[in-house]
mmCIF file of C-alpha atoms in Angstrom:
data_model
loop_
_atom_site.group_PDB
_atom_site.id
_atom_site.type_symbol
_atom_site.label_atom_id
_atom_site.label_comp_id
_atom_site.label_asym_id
_atom_site.label_seq_id
_atom_site.Cartn_x
_atom_site.Cartn_y
_atom_site.Cartn_z
ATOM 1 C CA MET A 1 0.355 -0.450 0.231
ATOM 2 C CA LEU A 2 2.370 2.343 1.135
ATOM 3 C CA ARG A 3 4.800 1.469 -2.213
ATOM 4 C CA ARG A 4 1.555 2.029 -4.664
ATOM 5 C CA LEU A 5 0.671 5.311 -2.546
ATOM 6 C CA LEU A 6 4.105 5.947 -2.817
ATOM 7 C CA ALA A 7 4.764 5.221 -6.555
ATOM 8 C CA ASN A 8 2.310 7.753 -7.639
ATOM 9 C CA PRO A 9 3.713 10.852 -8.949
ATOM 10 C CA ILE A 10 1.992 13.437 -7.474
ATOM 11 C CA VAL A 11 2.686 12.279 -4.277
ATOM 12 C CA SER A 12 6.064 12.100 -4.760
ATOM 13 C CA ARG A 13 5.939 15.449 -6.037
ATOM 14 C CA LEU A 14 4.907 17.067 -2.875
ATOM 15 C CA ILE A 15 7.634 14.865 -0.946
ATOM 16 C CA SER A 16 9.692 16.148 -3.225
ATOM 17 C CA SER A 17 8.187 19.522 -2.904
ATOM 18 C CA VAL A 18 8.770 19.511 1.600
ATOM 19 C CA GLY A 19 11.764 18.681 0.808
ATOM 20 C CA THR A 20 13.240 21.439 -1.450
ATOM 21 C CA LEU A 21 10.727 24.218 1.043
ATOM 22 C CA ALA A 22 13.222 22.665 3.977
ATOM 23 C CA GLY A 23 16.283 22.832 1.725
ATOM 24 C CA VAL A 24 15.607 26.417 0.900
ATOM 25 C CA ALA A 25 15.138 27.406 4.085
ATOM 26 C CA VAL A 26 18.006 26.525 5.620
ATOM 27 C CA VAL A 27 19.742 27.755 2.870
ATOM 28 C CA VAL A 28 17.863 31.558 3.875
ATOM 29 C CA PHE A 29 18.451 31.603 6.630
ATOM 30 C CA ILE A 30 22.613 30.609 6.778
ATOM 31 C CA MET A 31 23.046 32.987 3.868
ATOM 32 C CA LEU A 32 21.396 35.637 5.774
ATOM 33 C CA ARG A 33 23.456 35.578 8.587
ATOM 34 C CA ALA A 34 26.520 34.827 6.557
ATOM 35 C CA ILE A 35 25.845 38.580 5.234
ATOM 36 C CA PRO A 36 27.627 41.235 7.006
ATOM 37 C CA GLY A 37 26.263 43.214 10.025
ATOM 38 C CA ASN A 38 22.813 42.768 11.501
ATOM 39 C CA GLN A 39 19.622 44.434 12.642
ATOM 40 C CA ILE A 40 21.504 46.363 15.362
ATOM 41 C CA THR A 41 24.182 47.480 12.593
ATOM 42 C CA ALA A 42 21.532 48.679 10.003
ATOM 43 C CA SER A 43 18.673 50.208 12.498
ATOM 44 C CA TYR A 44 21.438 52.117 14.270
ATOM 45 C CA GLY A 45 23.738 52.430 11.505
ATOM 46 C CA ILE A 46 27.570 54.174 12.922
ATOM 47 C CA GLU A 47 25.482 55.389 16.129
ATOM 48 C CA ALA A 48 25.804 51.230 16.566
ATOM 49 C CA ALA A 49 29.309 51.524 17.463
ATOM 50 C CA ALA A 50 28.662 54.234 20.304
ATOM 51 C CA LEU A 51 26.361 50.840 21.874
ATOM 52 C CA THR A 52 27.383 50.238 25.475
ATOM 53 C CA ASP A 53 27.875 46.451 26.169
ATOM 54 C CA GLU A 54 24.326 46.156 28.482
ATOM 55 C CA GLN A 55 22.749 47.946 25.494
ATOM 56 C CA ARG A 56 23.735 45.465 22.512
ATOM 57 C CA ALA A 57 22.956 42.733 24.960
ATOM 58 C CA ALA A 58 20.131 44.577 25.454
ATOM 59 C CA LEU A 59 19.318 44.553 22.318
ATOM 60 C CA LEU A 60 20.424 41.430 20.538
ATOM 61 C CA SER A 61 18.311 39.684 23.304
ATOM 62 C CA TYR A 62 14.927 41.776 21.630
ATOM 63 C CA TYR A 63 15.438 40.754 18.134
ATOM 64 C CA GLY A 64 16.636 37.303 19.190
ATOM 65 C CA LEU A 65 19.834 37.489 18.459
ATOM 66 C CA ASP A 66 22.088 36.409 21.595
ATOM 67 C CA LYS A 67 20.396 32.514 21.502
ATOM 68 C CA PRO A 68 21.942 29.992 19.357
ATOM 69 C CA LEU A 69 21.740 30.004 15.638
ATOM 70 C CA GLY A 70 20.137 26.449 15.731
ATOM 71 C CA VAL A 71 17.724 27.877 18.147
ATOM 72 C CA GLN A 72 17.312 30.637 16.272
ATOM 73 C CA PHE A 73 16.516 28.182 12.978
ATOM 74 C CA PHE A 74 13.825 25.799 14.814
ATOM 75 C CA SER A 75 11.836 28.644 16.830
ATOM 76 C CA TRP A 76 11.482 30.394 13.773
ATOM 77 C CA ILE A 77 10.381 27.071 11.550
ATOM 78 C CA GLY A 78 8.266 26.753 15.198
ATOM 79 C CA ASN A 79 6.112 30.406 15.434
ATOM 80 C CA ILE A 80 6.236 29.323 10.989
ATOM 81 C CA PHE A 81 3.831 26.401 11.248
ATOM 82 C CA ARG A 82 1.801 28.463 14.235
ATOM 83 C CA GLY A 83 0.919 30.881 11.791
ATOM 84 C CA ASN A 84 3.305 32.844 12.578
ATOM 85 C CA LEU A 85 5.407 34.492 10.040
ATOM 86 C CA GLY A 86 7.524 37.271 12.662
ATOM 87 C CA VAL A 87 7.358 40.895 12.673
ATOM 88 C CA SER A 88 9.121 44.108 11.123
ATOM 89 C CA ALA A 89 10.269 46.177 13.894
ATOM 90 C CA ARG A 90 10.655 48.963 10.746
ATOM 91 C CA ALA A 91 7.048 48.830 9.298
ATOM 92 C CA HIS A 92 6.388 48.174 13.002
ATOM 93 C CA GLN A 93 3.317 44.746 11.446
ATOM 94 C CA SER A 94 3.890 41.693 11.252
ATOM 95 C CA VAL A 95 5.642 39.180 8.056
ATOM 96 C CA ALA A 96 1.892 38.352 6.963
ATOM 97 C CA SER A 97 -0.144 41.464 7.334
ATOM 98 C CA LEU A 98 2.961 42.963 5.256
ATOM 99 C CA THR A 99 2.893 40.005 2.476
ATOM 100 C CA ALA A 100 -1.420 40.327 2.375
ATOM 101 C CA GLN A 101 -0.860 43.505 1.462
ATOM 102 C CA SER A 102 2.153 42.805 -1.169
ATOM 103 C CA LEU A 103 1.718 39.578 -1.943
ATOM 104 C CA PRO A 104 -1.404 40.644 -4.200
ATOM 105 C CA VAL A 105 0.181 43.312 -6.038
ATOM 106 C CA THR A 106 2.845 40.570 -7.536
ATOM 107 C CA LEU A 107 -0.038 38.405 -8.422
ATOM 108 C CA GLU A 108 -1.357 40.825 -10.339
ATOM 109 C CA LEU A 109 2.015 42.235 -12.315
ATOM 110 C CA ALA A 110 2.772 38.108 -13.359
ATOM 111 C CA ILE A 111 -0.282 37.459 -13.876
ATOM 112 C CA TRP A 112 -0.470 40.300 -17.023
ATOM 113 C CA THR A 113 2.397 39.210 -18.202
ATOM 114 C CA ILE A 114 2.333 36.077 -18.254
ATOM 115 C CA ILE A 115 -1.077 36.990 -20.529
ATOM 116 C CA LEU A 116 0.976 39.339 -22.238
ATOM 117 C CA SER A 117 4.125 36.756 -23.176
ATOM 118 C CA LEU A 118 2.059 34.562 -24.114
ATOM 119 C CA ALA A 119 -0.499 36.719 -26.718
ATOM 120 C CA ILE A 120 3.481 37.583 -28.635
ATOM 121 C CA GLY A 121 5.114 34.159 -27.645
ATOM 122 C CA VAL A 122 3.090 31.527 -29.170
ATOM 123 C CA PRO A 123 2.261 33.555 -32.230
ATOM 124 C CA LEU A 124 5.720 34.580 -32.507
ATOM 125 C CA GLY A 125 6.739 31.048 -32.361
ATOM 126 C CA MET A 126 3.686 30.354 -35.138
ATOM 127 C CA LEU A 127 4.854 32.291 -37.042
ATOM 128 C CA SER A 128 8.715 31.005 -37.664
ATOM 129 C CA ALA A 129 7.790 27.429 -37.507
ATOM 130 C CA SER A 130 5.576 28.025 -39.765
ATOM 131 C CA LYS A 131 7.865 28.371 -42.895
ATOM 132 C CA PRO A 132 11.492 27.296 -41.040
ATOM 133 C CA ASP A 133 14.598 29.175 -42.435
ATOM 134 C CA SER A 134 12.990 32.013 -43.885
ATOM 135 C CA PRO A 135 12.946 35.839 -43.521
ATOM 136 C CA ARG A 136 10.279 35.590 -41.054
ATOM 137 C CA ASP A 137 11.951 33.054 -39.043
ATOM 138 C CA ALA A 138 14.682 34.885 -39.105
ATOM 139 C CA VAL A 139 12.379 38.167 -37.465
ATOM 140 C CA GLY A 140 11.548 36.395 -35.088
ATOM 141 C CA GLN A 141 14.820 34.479 -34.077
ATOM 142 C CA ALA A 142 15.954 37.418 -33.598
ATOM 143 C CA VAL A 143 12.899 39.404 -31.368
ATOM 144 C CA GLY A 144 13.685 36.182 -29.192
ATOM 145 C CA LEU A 145 17.348 36.954 -28.908
ATOM 146 C CA ALA A 146 16.493 40.370 -28.005
ATOM 147 C CA GLY A 147 14.187 39.481 -25.118
ATOM 148 C CA LEU A 148 17.302 37.020 -23.403
ATOM 149 C CA SER A 149 19.759 39.962 -24.212
ATOM 150 C CA ILE A 150 18.164 43.102 -22.589
ATOM 151 C CA PRO A 151 18.033 42.661 -19.226
ATOM 152 C CA ALA A 152 14.938 44.528 -17.609
ATOM 153 C CA PHE A 153 16.386 46.849 -15.788
ATOM 154 C CA LEU A 154 17.667 48.570 -18.935
ATOM 155 C CA LEU A 155 14.459 48.199 -20.997
ATOM 156 C CA GLY A 156 13.198 49.302 -17.469
ATOM 157 C CA THR A 157 15.158 52.378 -16.976
ATOM 158 C CA ALA A 158 14.868 53.112 -21.226
ATOM 159 C CA LEU A 159 11.129 53.575 -21.291
ATOM 160 C CA VAL A 160 10.476 54.891 -17.701
ATOM 161 C CA THR A 161 12.672 57.512 -19.045
ATOM 162 C CA VAL A 162 11.548 58.329 -22.879
ATOM 163 C CA LEU A 163 7.688 58.401 -21.871
ATOM 164 C CA SER A 164 7.713 60.549 -19.132
ATOM 165 C CA LYS A 165 10.476 63.102 -20.811
ATOM 166 C CA TYR A 166 9.039 63.090 -23.824
ATOM 167 C CA LEU A 167 5.743 61.777 -23.961
ATOM 168 C CA GLY A 168 4.468 62.391 -20.093
ATOM 169 C CA PHE A 169 3.414 59.575 -19.132
ATOM 170 C CA ASN A 170 4.641 58.225 -16.083
ATOM 171 C CA PRO A 171 1.571 56.379 -14.088
ATOM 172 C CA ASN A 172 4.153 55.109 -11.998
ATOM 173 C CA GLY A 173 5.106 57.761 -10.536
ATOM 174 C CA ALA A 174 1.547 58.805 -8.529
ATOM 175 C CA GLY A 175 1.835 56.898 -6.010
ATOM 176 C CA TYR A 176 0.756 53.261 -6.521
ATOM 177 C CA ALA A 177 -3.072 52.322 -6.565
ATOM 178 C CA TYR A 178 -4.943 49.347 -5.906
ATOM 179 C CA PHE A 179 -7.064 47.228 -8.193
ATOM 180 C CA THR A 180 -10.549 48.120 -5.672
ATOM 181 C CA LYS A 181 -9.475 51.526 -5.553
ATOM 182 C CA ASN A 182 -8.753 53.503 -8.916
ATOM 183 C CA PRO A 183 -9.330 50.222 -12.009
ATOM 184 C CA LEU A 184 -8.052 52.503 -14.609
ATOM 185 C CA LEU A 185 -5.327 54.072 -13.013
ATOM 186 C CA ASN A 186 -3.801 50.223 -11.595
ATOM 187 C CA MET A 187 -3.683 48.804 -14.964
ATOM 188 C CA GLN A 188 -1.600 51.593 -16.143
ATOM 189 C CA GLN A 189 0.780 51.090 -13.619
ATOM 190 C CA MET A 190 0.547 47.629 -14.444
ATOM 191 C CA LEU A 191 1.118 48.457 -18.192
ATOM 192 C CA LEU A 192 4.810 49.032 -18.464
ATOM 193 C CA PRO A 193 5.628 46.596 -15.741
ATOM 194 C CA SER A 194 3.923 44.071 -17.710
ATOM 195 C CA LEU A 195 5.370 44.621 -20.955
ATOM 196 C CA VAL A 196 9.307 44.512 -19.649
ATOM 197 C CA LEU A 197 9.251 42.060 -18.223
ATOM 198 C CA ALA A 198 7.191 40.341 -20.683
ATOM 199 C CA PHE A 199 9.512 41.023 -23.533
ATOM 200 C CA GLY A 200 12.032 39.047 -21.774
ATOM 201 C CA ILE A 201 9.319 35.846 -21.534
ATOM 202 C CA ALA A 202 8.062 35.740 -24.308
ATOM 203 C CA ALA A 203 11.350 34.933 -25.640
ATOM 204 C CA PRO A 204 11.208 31.173 -23.901
ATOM 205 C CA ILE A 205 7.698 30.638 -24.793
ATOM 206 C CA MET A 206 8.760 31.570 -28.356
ATOM 207 C CA ARG A 207 11.305 29.000 -28.469
ATOM 208 C CA THR A 208 9.680 26.747 -26.984
ATOM 209 C CA THR A 209 6.262 26.769 -29.080
ATOM 210 C CA ARG A 210 9.022 26.509 -32.566
ATOM 211 C CA THR A 211 10.630 23.716 -31.098
ATOM 212 C CA ALA A 212 8.075 21.644 -29.725
ATOM 213 C CA ILE A 213 5.886 22.891 -33.590
ATOM 214 C CA LEU A 214 8.105 22.208 -36.397
ATOM 215 C CA GLU A 215 8.108 18.485 -33.872
ATOM 216 C CA VAL A 216 4.916 17.510 -33.812
ATOM 217 C CA ARG A 217 4.227 18.532 -37.321
ATOM 218 C CA SER A 218 7.365 15.878 -38.487
ATOM 219 C CA GLN A 219 5.222 13.262 -36.602
ATOM 220 C CA ASP A 220 2.706 10.717 -38.768
ATOM 221 C CA PHE A 221 0.185 12.076 -37.528
ATOM 222 C CA ILE A 222 -0.267 15.562 -39.698
ATOM 223 C CA ARG A 223 0.552 13.713 -42.707
ATOM 224 C CA THR A 224 -2.088 11.566 -42.240
ATOM 225 C CA ALA A 225 -4.529 14.445 -41.125
ATOM 226 C CA LYS A 226 -2.699 16.696 -44.433
ATOM 227 C CA ALA A 227 -4.038 13.765 -46.865
ATOM 228 C CA LYS A 228 -7.585 14.351 -45.747
ATOM 229 C CA GLY A 229 -7.994 17.208 -46.885
ATOM 230 C CA ILE A 230 -7.775 19.655 -43.533
ATOM 231 C CA SER A 231 -8.421 22.930 -43.491
ATOM 232 C CA THR A 232 -4.826 24.239 -42.981
ATOM 233 C CA ARG A 233 -6.731 26.767 -40.114
ATOM 234 C CA ARG A 234 -7.690 23.519 -38.664
ATOM 235 C CA LEU A 235 -4.312 21.655 -38.829
ATOM 236 C CA GLN A 236 -2.297 24.139 -37.390
ATOM 237 C CA ILE A 237 -4.237 25.132 -34.014
ATOM 238 C CA ARG A 238 -5.948 21.656 -33.011
ATOM 239 C CA HIS A 239 -3.489 19.335 -34.358
ATOM 240 C CA VAL A 240 -0.717 21.289 -34.247
ATOM 241 C CA LEU A 241 -0.817 24.038 -31.321
ATOM 242 C CA GLY A 242 -3.308 21.426 -29.182
ATOM 243 C CA ASN A 243 0.183 18.339 -29.431
ATOM 244 C CA ALA A 244 1.814 20.537 -28.814
ATOM 245 C CA LEU A 245 0.844 22.539 -25.379
ATOM 246 C CA VAL A 246 2.585 20.162 -23.178
ATOM 247 C CA PRO A 247 6.169 22.195 -23.471
ATOM 248 C CA ILE A 248 4.761 25.125 -23.683
ATOM 249 C CA VAL A 249 1.828 25.253 -20.353
ATOM 250 C CA THR A 250 5.426 23.780 -19.214
ATOM 251 C CA MET A 251 7.344 27.036 -20.127
ATOM 252 C CA THR A 252 4.387 29.179 -18.602
ATOM 253 C CA GLY A 253 4.191 27.646 -15.764
ATOM 254 C CA LEU A 254 7.994 28.298 -14.635
ATOM 255 C CA GLN A 255 8.256 31.488 -15.611
ATOM 256 C CA PHE A 256 4.954 32.185 -13.267
ATOM 257 C CA GLY A 257 7.297 30.734 -10.242
ATOM 258 C CA TYR A 258 9.894 32.842 -11.381
ATOM 259 C CA LEU A 259 7.355 36.208 -11.637
ATOM 260 C CA LEU A 260 6.589 35.120 -8.206
ATOM 261 C CA GLY A 261 10.051 36.175 -6.267
ATOM 262 C CA GLY A 262 11.663 37.813 -10.530
ATOM 263 C CA ALA A 263 10.140 40.363 -10.487
ATOM 264 C CA VAL A 264 12.337 42.330 -7.455
ATOM 265 C CA VAL A 265 14.197 44.600 -10.260
ATOM 266 C CA VAL A 266 11.378 45.695 -12.040
ATOM 267 C CA GLU A 267 8.865 46.054 -9.020
ATOM 268 C CA GLN A 268 11.477 48.644 -7.889
ATOM 269 C CA ILE A 269 12.257 51.244 -11.066
ATOM 270 C CA PHE A 270 8.556 51.221 -11.678
ATOM 271 C CA SER A 271 7.647 51.666 -7.937
ATOM 272 C CA LEU A 272 5.381 48.999 -6.816
ATOM 273 C CA PRO A 273 4.960 47.624 -3.482
ATOM 274 C CA GLY A 274 5.089 44.336 -4.273
ATOM 275 C CA ILE A 275 6.616 40.393 -2.226
ATOM 276 C CA GLY A 276 9.989 40.606 -4.562
ATOM 277 C CA ARG A 277 10.738 44.199 -3.311
ATOM 278 C CA GLN A 278 9.262 43.381 0.251
ATOM 279 C CA VAL A 279 12.035 40.991 0.423
ATOM 280 C CA LEU A 280 14.760 43.635 -1.356
ATOM 281 C CA VAL A 281 13.932 46.309 1.782
ATOM 282 C CA GLY A 282 14.111 43.272 4.081
ATOM 283 C CA ILE A 283 17.975 42.521 3.264
ATOM 284 C CA GLN A 284 18.754 46.857 3.572
ATOM 285 C CA GLN A 285 17.241 46.103 7.109
ATOM 286 C CA LYS A 286 18.345 43.119 8.061
ATOM 287 C CA GLU A 287 15.262 41.963 9.215
ATOM 288 C CA TYR A 288 15.742 38.310 8.936
ATOM 289 C CA ALA A 289 12.084 37.815 9.859
ATOM 290 C CA VAL A 290 10.867 39.791 6.659
ATOM 291 C CA VAL A 291 13.512 37.978 4.678
ATOM 292 C CA GLN A 292 13.426 34.070 5.683
ATOM 293 C CA SER A 293 9.528 34.021 5.872
ATOM 294 C CA THR A 294 9.117 36.231 2.427
ATOM 295 C CA VAL A 295 11.260 34.069 0.932
ATOM 296 C CA LEU A 296 10.055 30.768 2.271
ATOM 297 C CA LEU A 297 6.641 31.736 0.711
ATOM 298 C CA ILE A 298 7.645 32.295 -2.450
ATOM 299 C CA ALA A 299 9.408 29.624 -2.670
ATOM 300 C CA LEU A 300 5.919 27.824 -1.631
ATOM 301 C CA GLY A 301 3.920 29.807 -4.637
ATOM 302 C CA PHE A 302 7.053 28.317 -7.316
ATOM 303 C CA VAL A 303 6.091 24.799 -5.831
ATOM 304 C CA ILE A 304 2.545 25.104 -6.360
ATOM 305 C CA VAL A 305 3.085 26.231 -9.437
ATOM 306 C CA ASN A 306 4.680 23.428 -10.648
ATOM 307 C CA LEU A 307 2.875 20.785 -9.495
ATOM 308 C CA LEU A 308 -0.615 22.855 -10.869
ATOM 309 C CA THR A 309 1.816 22.417 -14.294
ATOM 310 C CA ASP A 310 1.706 19.276 -13.734
ATOM 311 C CA LEU A 311 -2.326 18.298 -13.266
ATOM 312 C CA ALA A 312 -2.571 20.952 -16.576
ATOM 313 C CA TYR A 313 -0.055 18.732 -18.701
ATOM 314 C CA ARG A 314 -1.391 15.529 -17.305
ATOM 315 C CA ARG A 315 -4.949 16.692 -17.759
ATOM 316 C CA ILE A 316 -3.814 17.554 -21.663
ATOM 317 C CA ASP A 317 -1.524 14.969 -22.592
ATOM 318 C CA PRO A 318 -3.363 11.842 -21.687
ATOM 319 C CA ARG A 319 0.084 10.472 -22.797
ATOM 320 C CA VAL A 320 1.401 11.764 -19.779
ATOM 321 C CA ARG A 321 -2.022 10.711 -17.808
ATOM 322 C CA ALA A 322 -0.680 6.711 -18.359
ATOM 323 C CA GLN A 323 2.242 6.762 -17.077
#
């Protein structure tokens, strides 16, 4: 019974996901403490040198830094299991409260980015694959290479500079507007960062689409469908693209998981109070509780997205379900 349960691919993925989260927790805990300084030096700056031994000991006790590393680690993990992610001394809020405010921003940015990436990458990949080694294929490959080569911070900075200077368009300079309060301004503020991220993410989606379509088109059933006189449009959409969806869905899931924590630079450029920016500020202020718990939540989100991606392509491809 146990062996059969462990042989189930979903169960095995869940077990490996728990191991991944445990590894992330250990690594982020160690790396934070390997960085010079702590919350005392971040809070007091050069004035930390003037603290007396009694004051320093009191502050270490207040921040929980006077305990052995092992005790600190298991105390943090124990608090997480009790639903306590810690407290931000800078913001005077719990990490759970901060995350509840920042996570919707990153999720909205990620969703818009994926929509734009698919709208750009899939048609471009299909266009390139329709006539390999042709001028249209060369253009598609060049766009994909540009998307992979141009850094997001460079493209984002250039867009903000050009549009604000010459067109007076800089909605992100007005302070972030939540969708529930001002939908129009919110969508304007999401437009540029979504485009910047989508330009980079559309590139691997485009290349994956092109490769998958070329592979599917070489299969015998496509030649059979052509021989039966199926229209080109139906052939491309239903038979070719339909059977090429598994790698496209996999790539999209990976990119969505990346966006949950990898949009730090873009969030900083466009002043979006997302979860990536929350981690960045936490690192700058040496707020261990904020960084540790937020990174672990990002890793959990990445794991959930990957599990959902597995379920999605098992739904799409019967050959995967049969394994």
